[in-house]
PDB file of C-alpha atoms in Angstrom:
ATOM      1  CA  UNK V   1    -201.072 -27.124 120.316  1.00 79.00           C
ATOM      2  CA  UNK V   2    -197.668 -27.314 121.211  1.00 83.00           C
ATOM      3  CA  UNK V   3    -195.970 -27.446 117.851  1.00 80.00           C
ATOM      4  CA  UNK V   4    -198.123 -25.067 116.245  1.00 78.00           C
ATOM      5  CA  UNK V   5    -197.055 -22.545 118.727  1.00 82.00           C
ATOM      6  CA  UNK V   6    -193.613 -23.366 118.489  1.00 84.00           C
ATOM      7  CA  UNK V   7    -193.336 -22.961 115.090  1.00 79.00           C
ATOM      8  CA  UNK V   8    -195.767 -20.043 115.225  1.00 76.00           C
ATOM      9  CA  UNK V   9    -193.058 -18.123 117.778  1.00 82.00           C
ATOM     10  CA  UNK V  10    -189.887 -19.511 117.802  1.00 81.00           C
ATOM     11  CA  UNK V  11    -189.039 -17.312 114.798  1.00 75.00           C
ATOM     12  CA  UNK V  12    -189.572 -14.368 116.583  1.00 82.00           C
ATOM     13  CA  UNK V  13    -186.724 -15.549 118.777  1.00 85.00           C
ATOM     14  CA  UNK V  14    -184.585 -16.143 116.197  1.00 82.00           C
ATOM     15  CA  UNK V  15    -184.748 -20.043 116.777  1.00 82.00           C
ATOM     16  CA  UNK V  16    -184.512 -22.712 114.606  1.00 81.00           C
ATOM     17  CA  UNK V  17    -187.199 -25.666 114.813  1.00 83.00           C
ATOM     18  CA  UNK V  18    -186.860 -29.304 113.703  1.00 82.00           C
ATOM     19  CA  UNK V  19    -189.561 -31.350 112.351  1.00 82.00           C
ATOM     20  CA  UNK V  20    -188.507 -34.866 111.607  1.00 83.00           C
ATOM     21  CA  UNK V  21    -191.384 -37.309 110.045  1.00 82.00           C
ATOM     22  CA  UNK V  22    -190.993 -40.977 108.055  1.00 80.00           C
ATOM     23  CA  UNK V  23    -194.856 -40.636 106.936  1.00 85.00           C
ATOM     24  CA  UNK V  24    -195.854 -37.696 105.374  1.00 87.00           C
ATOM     25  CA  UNK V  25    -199.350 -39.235 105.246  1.00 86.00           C
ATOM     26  CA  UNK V  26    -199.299 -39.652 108.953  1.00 85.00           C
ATOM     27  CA  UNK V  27    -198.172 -35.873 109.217  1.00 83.00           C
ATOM     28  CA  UNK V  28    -200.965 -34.642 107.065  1.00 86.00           C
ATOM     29  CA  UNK V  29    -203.912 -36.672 109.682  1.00 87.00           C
ATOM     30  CA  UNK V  30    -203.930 -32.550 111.143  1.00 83.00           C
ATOM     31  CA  UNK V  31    -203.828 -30.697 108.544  1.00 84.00           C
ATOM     32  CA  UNK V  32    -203.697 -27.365 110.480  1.00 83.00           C
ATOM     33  CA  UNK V  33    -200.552 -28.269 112.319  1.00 82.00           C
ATOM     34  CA  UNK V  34    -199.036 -29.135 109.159  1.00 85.00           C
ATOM     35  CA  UNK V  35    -200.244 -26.073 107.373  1.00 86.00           C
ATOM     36  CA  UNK V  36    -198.260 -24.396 110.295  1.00 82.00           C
ATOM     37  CA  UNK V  37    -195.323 -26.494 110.207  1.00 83.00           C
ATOM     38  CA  UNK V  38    -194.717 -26.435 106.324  1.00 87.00           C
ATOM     39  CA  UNK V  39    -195.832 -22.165 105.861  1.00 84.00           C
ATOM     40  CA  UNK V  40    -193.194 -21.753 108.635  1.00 81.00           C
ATOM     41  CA  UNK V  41    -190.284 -23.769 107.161  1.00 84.00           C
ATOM     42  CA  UNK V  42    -187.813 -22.222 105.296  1.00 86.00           C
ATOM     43  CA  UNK V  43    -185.468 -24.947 104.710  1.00 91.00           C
ATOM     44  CA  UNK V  44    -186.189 -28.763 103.658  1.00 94.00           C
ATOM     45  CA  UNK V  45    -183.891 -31.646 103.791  1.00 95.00           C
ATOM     46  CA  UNK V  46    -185.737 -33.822 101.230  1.00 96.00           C
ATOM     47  CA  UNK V  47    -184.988 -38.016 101.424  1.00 94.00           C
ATOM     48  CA  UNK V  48    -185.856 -41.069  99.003  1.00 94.00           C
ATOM     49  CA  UNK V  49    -190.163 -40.631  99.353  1.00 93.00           C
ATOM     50  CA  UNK V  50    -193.149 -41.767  97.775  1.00 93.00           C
ATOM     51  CA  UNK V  51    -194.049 -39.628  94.436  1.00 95.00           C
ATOM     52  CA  UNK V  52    -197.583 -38.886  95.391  1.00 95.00           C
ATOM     53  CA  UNK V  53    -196.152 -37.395  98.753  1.00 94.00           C
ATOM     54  CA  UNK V  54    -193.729 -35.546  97.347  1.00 95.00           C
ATOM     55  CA  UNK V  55    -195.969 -34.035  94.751  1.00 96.00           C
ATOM     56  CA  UNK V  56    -198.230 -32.855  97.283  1.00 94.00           C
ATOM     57  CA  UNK V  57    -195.268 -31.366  99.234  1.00 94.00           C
ATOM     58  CA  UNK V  58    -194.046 -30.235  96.188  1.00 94.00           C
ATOM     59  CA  UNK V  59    -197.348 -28.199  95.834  1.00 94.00           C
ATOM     60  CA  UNK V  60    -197.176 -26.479  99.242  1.00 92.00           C
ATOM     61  CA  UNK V  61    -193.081 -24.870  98.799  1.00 92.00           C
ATOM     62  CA  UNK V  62    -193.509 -24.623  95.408  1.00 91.00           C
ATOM     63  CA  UNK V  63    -190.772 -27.659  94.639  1.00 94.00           C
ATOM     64  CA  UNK V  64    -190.018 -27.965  90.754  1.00 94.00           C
ATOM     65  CA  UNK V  65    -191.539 -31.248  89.361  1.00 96.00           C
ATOM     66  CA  UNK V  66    -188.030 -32.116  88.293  1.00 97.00           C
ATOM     67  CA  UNK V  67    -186.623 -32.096  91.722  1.00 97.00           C
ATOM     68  CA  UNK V  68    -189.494 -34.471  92.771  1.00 97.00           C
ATOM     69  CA  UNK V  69    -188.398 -36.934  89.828  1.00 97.00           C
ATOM     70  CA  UNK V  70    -184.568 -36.570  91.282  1.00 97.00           C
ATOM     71  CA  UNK V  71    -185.915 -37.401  94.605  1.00 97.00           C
ATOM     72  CA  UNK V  72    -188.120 -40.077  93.255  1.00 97.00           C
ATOM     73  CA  UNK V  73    -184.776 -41.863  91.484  1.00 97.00           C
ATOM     74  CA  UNK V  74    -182.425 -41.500  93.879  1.00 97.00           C
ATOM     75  CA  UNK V  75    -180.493 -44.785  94.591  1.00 95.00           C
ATOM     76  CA  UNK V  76    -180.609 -46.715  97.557  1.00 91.00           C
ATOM     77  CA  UNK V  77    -176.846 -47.189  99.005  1.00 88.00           C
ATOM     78  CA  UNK V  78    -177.348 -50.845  99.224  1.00 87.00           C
ATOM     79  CA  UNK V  79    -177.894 -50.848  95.536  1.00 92.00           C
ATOM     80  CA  UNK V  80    -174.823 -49.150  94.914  1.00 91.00           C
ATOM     81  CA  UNK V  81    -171.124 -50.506  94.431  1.00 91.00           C
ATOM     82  CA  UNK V  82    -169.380 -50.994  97.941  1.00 82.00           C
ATOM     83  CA  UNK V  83    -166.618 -48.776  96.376  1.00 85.00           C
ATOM     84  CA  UNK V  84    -168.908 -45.985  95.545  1.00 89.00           C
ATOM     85  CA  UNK V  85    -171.799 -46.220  98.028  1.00 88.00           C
ATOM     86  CA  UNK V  86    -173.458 -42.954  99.308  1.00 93.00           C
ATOM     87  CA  UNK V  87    -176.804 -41.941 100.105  1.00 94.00           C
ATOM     88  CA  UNK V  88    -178.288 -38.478  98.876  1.00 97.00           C
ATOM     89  CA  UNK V  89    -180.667 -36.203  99.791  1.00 97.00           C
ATOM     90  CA  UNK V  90    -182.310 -32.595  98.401  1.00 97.00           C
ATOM     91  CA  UNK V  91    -181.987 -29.581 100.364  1.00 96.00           C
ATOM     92  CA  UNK V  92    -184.375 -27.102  99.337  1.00 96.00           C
ATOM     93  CA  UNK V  93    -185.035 -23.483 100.320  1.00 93.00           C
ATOM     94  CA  UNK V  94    -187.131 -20.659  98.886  1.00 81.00           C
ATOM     95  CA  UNK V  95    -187.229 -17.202 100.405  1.00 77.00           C
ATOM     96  CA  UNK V  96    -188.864 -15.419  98.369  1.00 69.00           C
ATOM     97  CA  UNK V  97    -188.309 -16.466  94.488  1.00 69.00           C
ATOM     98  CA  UNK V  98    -185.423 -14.393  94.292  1.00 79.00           C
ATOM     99  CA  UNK V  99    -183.779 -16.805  96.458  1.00 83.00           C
ATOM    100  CA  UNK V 100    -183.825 -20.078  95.891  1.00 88.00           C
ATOM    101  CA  UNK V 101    -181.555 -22.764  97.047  1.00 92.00           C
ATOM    102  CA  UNK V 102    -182.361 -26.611  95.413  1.00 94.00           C
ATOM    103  CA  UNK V 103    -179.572 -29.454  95.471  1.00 95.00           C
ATOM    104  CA  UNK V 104    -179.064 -32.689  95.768  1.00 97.00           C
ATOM    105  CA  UNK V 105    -176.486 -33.586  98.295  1.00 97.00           C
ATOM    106  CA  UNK V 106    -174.481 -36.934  98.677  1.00 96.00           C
ATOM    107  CA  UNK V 107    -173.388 -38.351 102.441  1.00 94.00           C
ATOM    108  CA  UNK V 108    -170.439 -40.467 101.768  1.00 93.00           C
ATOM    109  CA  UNK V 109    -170.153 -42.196 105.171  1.00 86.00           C
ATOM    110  CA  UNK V 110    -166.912 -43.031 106.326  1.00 89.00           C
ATOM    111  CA  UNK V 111    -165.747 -46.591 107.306  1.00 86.00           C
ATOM    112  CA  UNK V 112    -165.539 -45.654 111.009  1.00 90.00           C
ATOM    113  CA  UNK V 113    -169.224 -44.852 110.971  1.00 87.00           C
ATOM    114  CA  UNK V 114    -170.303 -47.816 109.042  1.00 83.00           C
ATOM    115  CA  UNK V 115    -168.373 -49.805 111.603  1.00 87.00           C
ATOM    116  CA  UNK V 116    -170.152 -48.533 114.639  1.00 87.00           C
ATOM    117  CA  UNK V 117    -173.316 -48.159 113.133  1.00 85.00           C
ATOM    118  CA  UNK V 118    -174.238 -51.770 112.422  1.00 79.00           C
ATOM    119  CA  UNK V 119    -176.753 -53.584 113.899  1.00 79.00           C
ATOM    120  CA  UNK V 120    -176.451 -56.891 112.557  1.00 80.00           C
ATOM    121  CA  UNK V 121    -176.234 -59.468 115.433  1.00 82.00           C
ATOM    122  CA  UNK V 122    -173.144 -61.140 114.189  1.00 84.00           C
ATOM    123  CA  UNK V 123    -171.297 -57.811 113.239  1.00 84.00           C
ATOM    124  CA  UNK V 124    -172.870 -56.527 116.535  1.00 86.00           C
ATOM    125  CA  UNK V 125    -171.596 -59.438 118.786  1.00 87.00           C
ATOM    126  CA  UNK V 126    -168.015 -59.234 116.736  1.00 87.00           C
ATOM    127  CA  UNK V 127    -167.395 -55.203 117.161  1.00 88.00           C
ATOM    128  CA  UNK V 128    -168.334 -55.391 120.963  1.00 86.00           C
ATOM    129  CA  UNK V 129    -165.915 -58.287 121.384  1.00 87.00           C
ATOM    130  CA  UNK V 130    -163.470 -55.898 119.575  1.00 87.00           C
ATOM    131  CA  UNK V 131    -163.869 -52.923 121.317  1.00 87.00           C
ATOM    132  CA  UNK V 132    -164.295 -55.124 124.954  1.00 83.00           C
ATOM    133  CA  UNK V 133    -161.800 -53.766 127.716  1.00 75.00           C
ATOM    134  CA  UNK V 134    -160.414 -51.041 125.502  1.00 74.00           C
ATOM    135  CA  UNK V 135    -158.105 -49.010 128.006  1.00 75.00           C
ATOM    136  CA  UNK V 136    -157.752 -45.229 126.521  1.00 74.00           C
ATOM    137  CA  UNK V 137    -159.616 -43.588 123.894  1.00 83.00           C
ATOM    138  CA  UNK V 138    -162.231 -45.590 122.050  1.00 86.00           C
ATOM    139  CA  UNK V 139    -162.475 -43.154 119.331  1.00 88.00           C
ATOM    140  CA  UNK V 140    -158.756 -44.659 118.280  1.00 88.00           C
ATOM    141  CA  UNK V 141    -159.298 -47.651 118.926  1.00 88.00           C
ATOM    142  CA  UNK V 142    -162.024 -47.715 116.491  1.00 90.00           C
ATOM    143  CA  UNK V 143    -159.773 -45.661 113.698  1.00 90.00           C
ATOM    144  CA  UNK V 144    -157.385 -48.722 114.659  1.00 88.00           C
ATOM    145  CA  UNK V 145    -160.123 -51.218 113.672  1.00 89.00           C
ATOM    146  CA  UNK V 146    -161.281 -49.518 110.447  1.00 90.00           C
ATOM    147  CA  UNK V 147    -157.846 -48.713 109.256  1.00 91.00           C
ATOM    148  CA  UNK V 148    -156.514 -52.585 109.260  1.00 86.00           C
ATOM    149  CA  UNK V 149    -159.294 -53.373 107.279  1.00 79.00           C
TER     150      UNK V 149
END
């Protein structure tokens, strides 16, 4: 009840709402709440997916079939060469058919994210003995890390 009366409202306030979700399946078990949640977006950030999903998605904003293919192919960073390793994503918006907005975007993440992202144990163990007892600004002494690499 909750989130369909957020995004049933919110708009009215001119807020902005958030839905997140890794299984569109699992999003779909109430189909009302979704049917409020997708009629009520305007924008859609659009990741690596199964087809079927994304052709029923597809169906409800009126996403081109070739922008579910795109989606469909896009590479997985790991996949990619270390030197050219991204991940993408399609940002879609329709308000109205007059204005439509549909691109695939690339996130190129820099080395000083990649560093303090991983979760490996090794690499985990290894940065926290790094960064252990750092006097001053950890931000630089991260950039100090990255940047001898």
């Amino acid at each position: 009840k909750i989130i369909k009366e957020t995004f049933a409202q919110m708009g009215k306030f001119a807020c902005c709402v958030g839905t997140v979700t890794q299984q569109y399946a699992q999003f779909l078990e109430n189909e009302h709440v979704a049917k409020v949640c997708i009629g009520n977006a305007s924008q859609f950030f659009l990741l690596k997916n199964k087809k079927e999903d994304l052709v029923d998605l597809g169906e409800r904003i009126q996403l081109p079939m070739v922008s579910v293919d795109k989606i469909v192919n896009f590479s997985r960073p790991v996949d990619l060469p270390a030197e050219d390793r991204y991940s993408s994503f399609l940002y879609f918006s329709a308000l109205g058919m007059d204005n439509v907005i549909n691109g695939v975007c690339r996130v190129y993440a820099p080395p000083e994210l990649l560093y303090v992202a991983d979760s490996e144990g090794a690499e985990f163990q290894k940065r926290m003995d790094e960064l252990r007892g750092s006097e001053g600004n950890i931000v630089q002494k991260v950039i100090e890390i990255t940047s001898s690499r």
